Amino acid sequence: MKVLCVLYPDPLAGYPPKYVRDTLPRLTAYPGGMSLPTPSAVDFTPGELLGCVSGGLGLRSYLEEQGHEFVVTSDKDGEDSVFERELPDADVVISQPFWPAYLSAERIAKAKKLKLALTAGIGSDHVDLEAAIQRGITVAEETYSNSISVAEHAVLQLLCLVRNFVSSHEWVRNGGWNIADAVSQAYDIEGMDVGVIAAGRIGRAVLKRLKPFDVNLHYMDRHRLPEAVEHELGLTYHPDVQSLVRSVDAVSVHAPLQPQTYHLFDDELLATMRRGSYIVNTARAEIMVRDAVVRALESGQLAGYAGDVWYPQPPASDHPWRTMPHNAMTPHVSGSTLSAQARYAAGTREILEDFFAGRPIRDEYLIVDGGKLAGAGAHAYTTAGTASPGSTGA
Ligand code: NDP
């Protein structure tokens, strides 16, 4: 079979990089007990850079020894891209949210042999799920592989914003020492009202990590958490986003991108927030109206915005989120630490082994299967289809 894999480009300084650490901590299970990936073997050392083209998710020798063709590219956008050229006879496509090969309905129509669209990571909204359902294509991802990685990043970015870290750091890098300028927008998070939108795997991990900061925690989700969890974390529940955002100083967004969350944060919603609120968004960029965020930062309605998700990816060099005031943006890195890569690469191999052997793919990994939303997908994506304009925006 032909496996077409789209990964981000190699490091500028070449591959492999010089690793700064020798080992990764050994985990035994995901929080809540879900088991870590269980491939029969892996051909990489955990901690290696696997998510770029030369890393090839550590799959090359396994796939080629089995007689499969393995094409890896970072050239993913436009009609002349390697991805577009290789797609028509690909049986399997592997793509990543960090460097998404947007699998639009048009591209799915061209991919006549496509049976499996695999996301190396979490979040399959770059695939037109409705088109995959119509065509009977299975869509799967490595549930939980990078959830904690993202939660850590969200907490980091929240603290960066509230404490004005980026601008303080710039003062020292630029040879300065201007404390008054640095602290004019620096606060403690202690005592603040902090809310998360969607208390799934990542949202709950963020709440748990924020608890020791002695903040007042709020959340909004379609389903209420068990009372014991609300009690343990001291959570205030909000039935809708409107109620949550007007009750907090900072919001961290962890809902999937779907029609219900597409452009949720528009001028109107942002205007209802407390003046000087902070937003961290490591979920998906299209949950925000891009220019409404810029306007809210410029007017001071928002005191800061951070996240690692953009639209499209990679964003143009003049994307306004690169330069808008009080941003602590990063590229889409939170879920692609070397720690996370070891897990999603192993999970990708597990899914491929099951797929080639004709065994069922773990239910926890499924998004679409058998012509319908399935497994984790049935939970996260209420409506079929994608809210993204797909490859047209890239
Ligand atoms: P989960 O499926 O564990 O959690 C998603 C949560 O969102 C569930 O609790 C679900 O509610 C809730 N939800 C679904 N629809 C809505 C809605 N319309 N409004 C409010 N809540 C809703 O997913 P994860 O926590 O693992 O991941 C969340 C998202 O984070 C992913 O979809 C992805 O987009 C993004 N992500 C980003 C990464 C990055 O690198 N930046 C990496 C990994 C994920 P319920 O179950 O109660 O119905």
Tab-separated table of C-alpha atoms and ligand atoms in Angstrom:
chain	number	residue	atom	x	y	z
A	1	MET	CA	0.000	0.000	0.000
A	2	LYS	CA	1.029	3.597	-0.414
A	3	VAL	CA	1.324	5.641	2.768
A	4	LEU	CA	1.519	9.393	2.166
A	5	CYS	CA	2.754	11.308	5.182
A	6	VAL	CA	2.898	15.083	5.617
A	7	LEU	CA	5.198	16.352	8.355
A	8	TYR	CA	6.776	19.690	9.220
A	9	PRO	CA	10.158	20.530	7.695
A	10	ASP	CA	13.458	19.495	9.318
A	11	PRO	CA	15.304	21.865	11.682
A	12	LEU	CA	17.182	24.643	9.867
A	13	ALA	CA	20.433	23.400	11.408
A	14	GLY	CA	19.911	19.919	9.968
A	15	TYR	CA	18.720	16.522	11.164
A	16	PRO	CA	19.125	15.069	13.705
A	17	PRO	CA	19.373	17.956	16.155
A	18	LYS	CA	21.767	17.850	19.105
A	19	TYR	CA	19.605	16.483	21.921
A	20	VAL	CA	19.862	18.326	25.237
A	21	ARG	CA	18.584	15.372	27.296
A	22	ASP	CA	19.231	11.636	27.134
A	23	THR	CA	16.014	10.078	28.378
A	24	LEU	CA	12.302	10.655	28.791
A	25	PRO	CA	10.432	9.926	32.025
A	26	ARG	CA	8.704	6.535	31.924
A	27	LEU	CA	4.925	6.806	32.122
A	28	THR	CA	2.776	3.770	32.832
A	29	ALA	CA	-0.651	4.955	31.646
A	30	TYR	CA	-2.574	8.079	30.732
A	31	PRO	CA	-4.504	9.861	33.520
A	32	GLY	CA	-7.674	7.901	34.196
A	33	GLY	CA	-6.025	4.629	33.234
A	34	MET	CA	-6.227	4.572	29.415
A	35	SER	CA	-3.267	2.530	28.245
A	36	LEU	CA	-0.326	4.055	26.404
A	37	PRO	CA	0.150	3.035	22.741
A	38	THR	CA	0.768	-0.679	22.266
A	39	PRO	CA	2.538	-1.238	18.932
A	40	SER	CA	4.352	-4.587	18.585
A	41	ALA	CA	7.654	-2.631	18.435
A	42	VAL	CA	9.047	0.802	17.624
A	43	ASP	CA	12.162	1.625	15.578
A	44	PHE	CA	13.096	4.803	17.417
A	45	THR	CA	14.474	5.890	20.754
A	46	PRO	CA	11.866	7.897	22.703
A	47	GLY	CA	13.096	11.479	22.829
A	48	GLU	CA	14.166	11.605	19.183
A	49	LEU	CA	12.734	14.212	16.820
A	50	LEU	CA	10.178	12.135	14.903
A	51	GLY	CA	7.603	14.689	13.768
A	52	CYS	CA	9.632	16.284	10.936
A	53	VAL	CA	10.255	14.915	7.453
A	54	SER	CA	13.530	13.117	8.270
A	55	GLY	CA	12.032	11.760	11.502
A	56	GLY	CA	9.212	10.171	9.474
A	57	LEU	CA	7.402	9.291	12.734
A	58	GLY	CA	9.960	6.482	13.050
A	59	LEU	CA	7.905	4.452	10.549
A	60	ARG	CA	10.169	4.102	7.499
A	61	SER	CA	11.913	0.786	8.191
A	62	TYR	CA	8.709	-0.828	9.519
A	63	LEU	CA	6.653	0.192	6.462
A	64	GLU	CA	9.316	-0.563	3.865
A	65	GLU	CA	10.144	-3.961	5.356
A	66	GLN	CA	6.440	-4.796	5.001
A	67	GLY	CA	6.617	-3.825	1.322
A	68	HIS	CA	4.672	-0.585	1.596
A	69	GLU	CA	5.609	2.603	-0.202
A	70	PHE	CA	6.257	5.459	2.236
A	71	VAL	CA	6.258	9.004	0.869
A	72	VAL	CA	7.042	11.786	3.355
A	73	THR	CA	6.826	15.439	2.420
A	74	SER	CA	6.296	18.860	3.941
A	75	ASP	CA	5.119	20.279	0.597
A	76	LYS	CA	1.383	20.306	1.237
A	77	ASP	CA	-0.321	23.420	-0.168
A	78	GLY	CA	-1.375	24.253	-3.696
A	79	GLU	CA	-2.133	22.229	-6.812
A	80	ASP	CA	1.551	21.616	-7.614
A	81	SER	CA	2.455	20.417	-4.129
A	82	VAL	CA	3.952	16.965	-3.627
A	83	PHE	CA	0.965	16.140	-1.418
A	84	GLU	CA	-1.547	16.977	-4.144
A	85	ARG	CA	0.463	15.027	-6.738
A	86	GLU	CA	0.890	11.908	-4.575
A	87	LEU	CA	-2.666	11.885	-3.215
A	88	PRO	CA	-4.588	10.190	-6.084
A	89	ASP	CA	-3.117	6.712	-5.448
A	90	ALA	CA	-2.499	6.951	-1.696
A	91	ASP	CA	-4.163	4.274	0.459
A	92	VAL	CA	-3.290	5.962	3.743
A	93	VAL	CA	-2.673	9.643	4.520
A	94	ILE	CA	-0.932	10.638	7.732
A	95	SER	CA	-1.016	14.300	8.646
A	96	GLN	CA	-0.446	16.439	11.713
A	97	PRO	CA	-2.372	19.351	13.194
A	98	PHE	CA	0.960	21.213	13.534
A	99	TRP	CA	1.528	21.242	9.758
A	100	PRO	CA	-1.867	20.186	8.490
A	101	ALA	CA	-2.393	18.709	5.056
A	102	TYR	CA	-5.941	20.026	4.742
A	103	LEU	CA	-7.983	17.075	3.483
A	104	SER	CA	-10.832	19.020	1.953
A	105	ALA	CA	-13.806	17.427	0.196
A	106	GLU	CA	-12.148	18.224	-3.164
A	107	ARG	CA	-8.951	16.481	-2.155
A	108	ILE	CA	-10.857	13.496	-0.770
A	109	ALA	CA	-12.683	13.244	-4.112
A	110	LYS	CA	-9.296	13.052	-5.866
A	111	ALA	CA	-7.967	10.425	-3.446
A	112	LYS	CA	-9.823	7.519	-5.008
A	113	LYS	CA	-7.911	4.817	-3.104
A	114	LEU	CA	-7.878	6.495	0.306
A	115	LYS	CA	-9.036	4.204	3.115
A	116	LEU	CA	-7.429	5.653	6.231
A	117	ALA	CA	-6.755	9.292	7.197
A	118	LEU	CA	-4.567	9.284	10.256
A	119	THR	CA	-3.827	12.287	12.432
A	120	ALA	CA	-0.474	12.061	14.191
A	121	GLY	CA	-1.633	13.919	17.285
A	122	ILE	CA	-5.121	15.056	18.326
A	123	GLY	CA	-7.692	17.139	16.443
A	124	SER	CA	-8.874	15.916	13.028
A	125	ASP	CA	-10.707	19.071	11.953
A	126	HIS	CA	-8.261	19.518	9.049
A	127	VAL	CA	-10.064	16.529	7.512
A	128	ASP	CA	-13.505	17.139	6.005
A	129	LEU	CA	-15.225	14.582	8.210
A	130	GLU	CA	-18.495	14.689	6.275
A	131	ALA	CA	-16.629	13.826	3.055
A	132	ALA	CA	-14.794	11.017	4.883
A	133	ILE	CA	-18.131	9.669	6.141
A	134	GLN	CA	-19.624	9.730	2.644
A	135	ARG	CA	-16.619	7.896	1.211
A	136	GLY	CA	-16.354	5.317	4.016
A	137	ILE	CA	-12.828	6.503	4.914
A	138	THR	CA	-11.675	5.750	8.446
A	139	VAL	CA	-10.299	8.752	10.369
A	140	ALA	CA	-8.269	8.081	13.506
A	141	GLU	CA	-5.950	9.923	15.901
A	142	GLU	CA	-3.898	9.088	18.997
A	143	THR	CA	-6.275	10.141	21.733
A	144	TYR	CA	-4.466	11.408	24.881
A	145	SER	CA	-1.016	11.272	23.245
A	146	ASN	CA	-0.383	14.986	23.704
A	147	SER	CA	-3.202	16.145	25.983
A	148	ILE	CA	-0.952	16.758	28.980
A	149	SER	CA	1.653	18.425	26.748
A	150	VAL	CA	-1.007	20.941	25.678
A	151	ALA	CA	-2.289	21.445	29.226
A	152	GLU	CA	1.223	22.341	30.405
A	153	HIS	CA	1.572	24.830	27.547
A	154	ALA	CA	-1.788	26.456	28.291
A	155	VAL	CA	-0.835	27.038	31.943
A	156	LEU	CA	2.544	28.382	30.828
A	157	GLN	CA	0.952	30.822	28.389
A	158	LEU	CA	-1.608	31.995	30.927
A	159	LEU	CA	1.171	32.845	33.390
A	160	CYS	CA	3.197	34.483	30.605
A	161	LEU	CA	0.284	36.818	29.881
A	162	VAL	CA	-0.750	37.714	33.413
A	163	ARG	CA	2.833	38.305	34.578
A	164	ASN	CA	3.836	40.085	31.336
A	165	PHE	CA	6.718	37.661	30.839
A	166	VAL	CA	7.390	38.251	27.143
A	167	SER	CA	7.961	41.975	27.452
A	168	SER	CA	10.075	41.576	30.645
A	169	HIS	CA	12.239	39.054	28.818
A	170	GLU	CA	12.625	41.384	25.846
A	171	TRP	CA	14.002	44.104	28.153
A	172	VAL	CA	16.907	41.900	29.238
A	173	ARG	CA	17.551	40.473	25.769
A	174	ASN	CA	17.790	44.007	24.439
A	175	GLY	CA	20.302	45.030	27.131
A	176	GLY	CA	17.796	46.992	29.221
A	177	TRP	CA	16.632	46.894	32.829
A	178	ASN	CA	13.448	48.916	32.759
A	179	ILE	CA	11.486	47.504	35.658
A	180	ALA	CA	8.736	50.131	35.630
A	181	ASP	CA	7.870	49.392	32.019
A	182	ALA	CA	7.923	45.651	32.610
A	183	VAL	CA	5.694	45.721	35.694
A	184	SER	CA	3.169	48.268	34.442
A	185	GLN	CA	1.182	45.365	33.088
A	186	ALA	CA	2.224	42.557	35.462
A	187	TYR	CA	-0.135	40.937	37.986
A	188	ASP	CA	-0.370	37.878	40.208
A	189	ILE	CA	-2.798	35.221	39.092
A	190	GLU	CA	-3.604	34.387	42.735
A	191	GLY	CA	-7.231	35.163	43.530
A	192	MET	CA	-8.255	35.670	39.889
A	193	ASP	CA	-11.277	34.020	38.307
A	194	VAL	CA	-10.018	31.626	35.652
A	195	GLY	CA	-12.289	29.599	33.373
A	196	VAL	CA	-11.869	26.817	30.879
A	197	ILE	CA	-14.139	26.165	27.934
A	198	ALA	CA	-14.571	22.381	27.600
A	199	ALA	CA	-13.450	20.174	30.458
A	200	GLY	CA	-12.272	17.201	28.414
A	201	ARG	CA	-8.871	15.595	28.711
A	202	ILE	CA	-6.950	18.834	28.230
A	203	GLY	CA	-9.407	21.158	29.972
A	204	ARG	CA	-9.519	18.995	33.092
A	205	ALA	CA	-5.735	18.717	33.167
A	206	VAL	CA	-5.525	22.517	32.993
A	207	LEU	CA	-8.009	22.910	35.862
A	208	LYS	CA	-6.065	20.408	37.956
A	209	ARG	CA	-2.769	22.204	37.287
A	210	LEU	CA	-4.239	25.636	38.084
A	211	LYS	CA	-5.767	24.598	41.415
A	212	PRO	CA	-2.532	25.044	43.434
A	213	PHE	CA	-2.329	28.672	42.258
A	214	ASP	CA	-5.267	29.529	44.549
A	215	VAL	CA	-7.445	30.890	41.773
A	216	ASN	CA	-11.243	30.644	41.544
A	217	LEU	CA	-11.864	28.026	38.899
A	218	HIS	CA	-14.818	28.078	36.485
A	219	TYR	CA	-15.700	25.844	33.557
A	220	MET	CA	-18.222	25.437	30.785
A	221	ASP	CA	-18.915	22.156	28.979
A	222	ARG	CA	-21.850	20.484	27.288
A	223	HIS	CA	-21.956	17.990	30.154
A	224	ARG	CA	-21.370	18.729	33.799
A	225	LEU	CA	-18.457	16.993	35.530
A	226	PRO	CA	-19.211	14.618	38.428
A	227	GLU	CA	-20.000	16.470	41.644
A	228	ALA	CA	-16.967	14.950	43.350
A	229	VAL	CA	-14.657	16.445	40.710
A	230	GLU	CA	-16.333	19.852	40.945
A	231	HIS	CA	-15.913	19.716	44.712
A	232	GLU	CA	-12.290	18.540	44.658
A	233	LEU	CA	-11.226	21.336	42.294
A	234	GLY	CA	-13.645	23.946	43.681
A	235	LEU	CA	-15.265	24.515	40.287
A	236	THR	CA	-18.085	26.856	39.362
A	237	TYR	CA	-20.087	25.469	36.430
A	238	HIS	CA	-21.483	27.673	33.660
A	239	PRO	CA	-24.040	26.260	31.235
A	240	ASP	CA	-22.918	28.506	28.388
A	241	VAL	CA	-19.905	30.409	27.158
A	242	GLN	CA	-21.620	33.789	27.629
A	243	SER	CA	-22.038	33.182	31.345
A	244	LEU	CA	-18.465	31.921	31.732
A	245	VAL	CA	-16.654	34.739	29.939
A	246	ARG	CA	-18.374	37.534	31.849
A	247	SER	CA	-17.509	35.869	35.160
A	248	VAL	CA	-13.756	35.441	34.744
A	249	ASP	CA	-10.498	37.328	34.294
A	250	ALA	CA	-8.914	34.704	32.067
A	251	VAL	CA	-10.211	31.987	29.750
A	252	SER	CA	-8.431	28.937	28.389
A	253	VAL	CA	-10.138	27.318	25.398
A	254	HIS	CA	-10.141	23.520	24.993
A	255	ALA	CA	-13.187	22.717	22.845
A	256	PRO	CA	-12.882	20.956	19.502
A	257	LEU	CA	-13.466	22.954	16.333
A	258	GLN	CA	-16.951	22.166	15.075
A	259	PRO	CA	-19.774	24.278	13.666
A	260	GLN	CA	-20.906	25.155	17.232
A	261	THR	CA	-17.489	26.557	18.179
A	262	TYR	CA	-16.478	28.098	14.839
A	263	HIS	CA	-15.989	31.886	15.323
A	264	LEU	CA	-17.436	31.667	18.827
A	265	PHE	CA	-15.293	34.590	20.028
A	266	ASP	CA	-16.500	37.514	17.927
A	267	ASP	CA	-16.624	41.252	18.706
A	268	GLU	CA	-19.911	40.819	20.514
A	269	LEU	CA	-18.745	38.073	22.880
A	270	LEU	CA	-15.386	39.769	23.512
A	271	ALA	CA	-17.230	42.980	24.481
A	272	THR	CA	-19.020	41.142	27.298
A	273	MET	CA	-15.755	40.111	28.995
A	274	ARG	CA	-14.263	42.048	31.899
A	275	ARG	CA	-11.984	44.821	30.626
A	276	GLY	CA	-8.421	43.533	30.610
A	277	SER	CA	-9.287	39.848	30.279
A	278	TYR	CA	-6.825	37.268	29.013
A	279	ILE	CA	-7.471	34.493	26.501
A	280	VAL	CA	-5.345	31.406	25.951
A	281	ASN	CA	-6.341	29.294	22.979
A	282	THR	CA	-4.500	26.055	22.313
A	283	ALA	CA	-7.621	24.467	20.786
A	284	ARG	CA	-8.151	25.795	17.246
A	285	ALA	CA	-7.670	29.289	15.801
A	286	GLU	CA	-10.999	29.375	13.992
A	287	ILE	CA	-12.798	29.390	17.361
A	288	MET	CA	-11.784	33.083	17.276
A	289	VAL	CA	-12.682	35.750	14.735
A	290	ARG	CA	-9.113	36.661	13.846
A	291	ASP	CA	-9.485	40.434	13.572
A	292	ALA	CA	-11.891	40.728	16.491
A	293	VAL	CA	-9.067	39.480	18.734
A	294	VAL	CA	-6.714	42.087	17.274
A	295	ARG	CA	-9.288	44.840	17.807
A	296	ALA	CA	-9.902	43.779	21.422
A	297	LEU	CA	-6.174	43.855	22.183
A	298	GLU	CA	-5.750	47.249	20.549
A	299	SER	CA	-8.657	48.751	22.493
A	300	GLY	CA	-7.541	47.216	25.798
A	301	GLN	CA	-10.669	45.092	26.134
A	302	LEU	CA	-8.245	42.162	26.183
A	303	ALA	CA	-5.003	42.529	28.178
A	304	GLY	CA	-3.396	39.572	26.440
A	305	TYR	CA	-3.888	36.711	24.006
A	306	ALA	CA	-1.751	33.600	23.718
A	307	GLY	CA	-1.971	30.272	22.040
A	308	ASP	CA	-0.280	28.065	19.512
A	309	VAL	CA	-3.014	27.528	16.955
A	310	TRP	CA	-3.378	29.626	13.823
A	311	TYR	CA	-5.336	29.574	10.602
A	312	PRO	CA	-4.085	28.667	8.122
A	313	GLN	CA	-0.947	26.868	9.221
A	314	PRO	CA	1.675	27.998	8.573
A	315	PRO	CA	0.298	31.561	8.785
A	316	ALA	CA	1.430	34.250	6.343
A	317	SER	CA	4.396	36.329	7.457
A	318	ASP	CA	2.046	39.308	7.848
A	319	HIS	CA	-0.617	37.437	9.877
A	320	PRO	CA	-1.754	40.065	12.433
A	321	TRP	CA	-1.431	37.663	15.373
A	322	ARG	CA	2.353	37.730	14.930
A	323	THR	CA	2.517	41.423	15.832
A	324	MET	CA	-0.702	42.322	17.695
A	325	PRO	CA	-0.124	43.943	21.108
A	326	HIS	CA	0.315	41.813	24.225
A	327	ASN	CA	0.454	38.474	22.485
A	328	ALA	CA	2.452	35.500	23.669
A	329	MET	CA	1.893	33.371	20.586
A	330	THR	CA	4.024	30.392	19.661
A	331	PRO	CA	3.962	28.257	16.532
A	332	HIS	CA	1.815	25.124	16.905
A	333	VAL	CA	4.233	23.406	19.266
A	334	SER	CA	2.365	22.570	22.461
A	335	GLY	CA	1.386	19.068	21.389
A	336	SER	CA	4.629	18.244	19.618
A	337	THR	CA	7.211	18.116	22.397
A	338	LEU	CA	9.720	15.292	22.036
A	339	SER	CA	7.798	13.622	24.875
A	340	ALA	CA	4.516	13.826	22.948
A	341	GLN	CA	6.116	12.713	19.686
A	342	ALA	CA	7.230	9.415	21.221
A	343	ARG	CA	3.608	8.710	22.156
A	344	TYR	CA	1.881	9.779	18.955
A	345	ALA	CA	4.499	8.056	16.794
A	346	ALA	CA	3.977	4.816	18.739
A	347	GLY	CA	0.198	5.293	18.522
A	348	THR	CA	0.401	5.858	14.759
A	349	ARG	CA	2.333	2.616	14.415
A	350	GLU	CA	-0.223	0.805	16.572
A	351	ILE	CA	-3.065	2.025	14.333
A	352	LEU	CA	-1.185	1.066	11.157
A	353	GLU	CA	-0.388	-2.411	12.493
A	354	ASP	CA	-4.069	-2.980	13.242
A	355	PHE	CA	-5.168	-1.527	9.918
A	356	PHE	CA	-2.785	-3.682	7.841
A	357	ALA	CA	-3.700	-6.804	9.832
A	358	GLY	CA	-7.425	-6.139	9.378
A	359	ARG	CA	-7.897	-5.864	13.146
A	360	PRO	CA	-10.227	-3.250	14.627
A	361	ILE	CA	-8.544	0.038	15.515
A	362	ARG	CA	-8.894	0.926	19.209
A	363	ASP	CA	-12.260	2.587	19.698
A	364	GLU	CA	-10.556	5.383	21.675
A	365	TYR	CA	-8.588	6.350	18.538
A	366	LEU	CA	-11.499	6.429	16.096
A	367	ILE	CA	-13.036	9.654	14.782
A	368	VAL	CA	-14.892	8.325	11.738
A	369	ASP	CA	-15.445	4.664	10.911
A	370	GLY	CA	-17.990	2.649	8.991
A	371	GLY	CA	-19.562	5.734	7.446
A	372	LYS	CA	-20.264	7.538	10.716
A	373	LEU	CA	-18.651	9.382	13.592
A	374	ALA	CA	-17.196	6.757	15.914
A	375	GLY	CA	-15.216	6.305	19.129
A	376	ALA	CA	-13.646	9.552	20.380
A	377	GLY	CA	-15.061	11.309	17.317
A	378	ALA	CA	-18.641	10.514	18.244
A	379	HIS	CA	-17.956	12.283	21.530
A	380	ALA	CA	-15.991	15.305	20.305
A	381	TYR	CA	-17.675	16.097	16.996
A	382	THR	CA	-21.439	16.391	17.307
A	383	THR	CA	-22.028	17.297	13.712
A	384	ALA	CA	-20.365	15.743	10.735
A	385	GLY	CA	-18.253	17.930	8.535
A	386	THR	CA	-15.561	20.388	9.218
A	387	ALA	CA	-15.914	23.986	10.217
A	388	SER	CA	-12.710	24.884	8.396
A	389	PRO	CA	-12.697	26.125	4.833
A	390	GLY	CA	-10.181	23.320	4.269
A	391	SER	CA	-7.389	23.573	1.742
A	392	THR	CA	-8.810	26.721	0.171
A	393	GLY	CA	-7.525	28.796	3.065
A	394	ALA	CA	-4.032	27.367	2.996
B	1	NDP	P1	-11.587	15.764	24.515
B	1	NDP	O1	-12.418	15.085	23.486
B	1	NDP	O2	-11.039	14.987	25.650
B	1	NDP	O3	-12.398	16.965	25.143
B	1	NDP	C1	-13.199	17.803	24.399
B	1	NDP	C2	-14.231	18.400	25.329
B	1	NDP	O4	-14.938	19.381	24.590
B	1	NDP	C3	-15.263	17.401	25.851
B	1	NDP	O5	-15.366	17.543	27.256
B	1	NDP	C4	-16.546	17.816	25.150
B	1	NDP	O6	-17.679	17.719	25.951
B	1	NDP	C5	-16.306	19.287	24.968
B	1	NDP	N1	-17.093	19.886	23.913
B	1	NDP	C6	-17.411	19.382	22.716
B	1	NDP	N2	-18.138	20.259	22.022
B	1	NDP	C7	-18.291	21.345	22.806
B	1	NDP	C8	-18.955	22.579	22.642
B	1	NDP	N3	-19.605	22.868	21.510
B	1	NDP	N4	-18.892	23.465	23.647
B	1	NDP	C9	-18.222	23.164	24.781
B	1	NDP	N5	-17.577	22.007	24.995
B	1	NDP	C10	-17.621	21.117	24.017
B	1	NDP	O7	-10.423	16.489	23.691
B	1	NDP	P2	-9.009	17.009	24.212
B	1	NDP	O8	-9.197	17.686	25.518
B	1	NDP	O9	-7.980	15.953	24.098
B	1	NDP	O10	-8.684	18.076	23.069
B	1	NDP	C11	-9.514	19.217	22.895
B	1	NDP	C12	-9.089	19.948	21.633
B	1	NDP	O11	-7.793	20.482	21.814
B	1	NDP	C13	-8.971	19.058	20.380
B	1	NDP	O12	-10.202	18.900	19.726
B	1	NDP	C14	-7.988	19.838	19.538
B	1	NDP	O13	-8.674	20.752	18.715
B	1	NDP	C15	-7.167	20.611	20.557
B	1	NDP	N6	-5.793	20.087	20.654
B	1	NDP	C16	-4.756	20.955	20.410
B	1	NDP	C17	-3.468	20.504	20.427
B	1	NDP	C18	-2.318	21.430	20.214
B	1	NDP	O14	-1.222	20.962	19.898
B	1	NDP	N7	-2.489	22.717	20.388
B	1	NDP	C19	-3.148	19.083	20.664
B	1	NDP	C20	-4.286	18.298	21.060
B	1	NDP	C21	-5.565	18.784	20.989
B	1	NDP	P3	-18.481	16.381	26.345
B	1	NDP	O15	-17.512	15.263	26.244
B	1	NDP	O16	-18.940	16.692	27.720
B	1	NDP	O17	-19.575	16.278	25.361
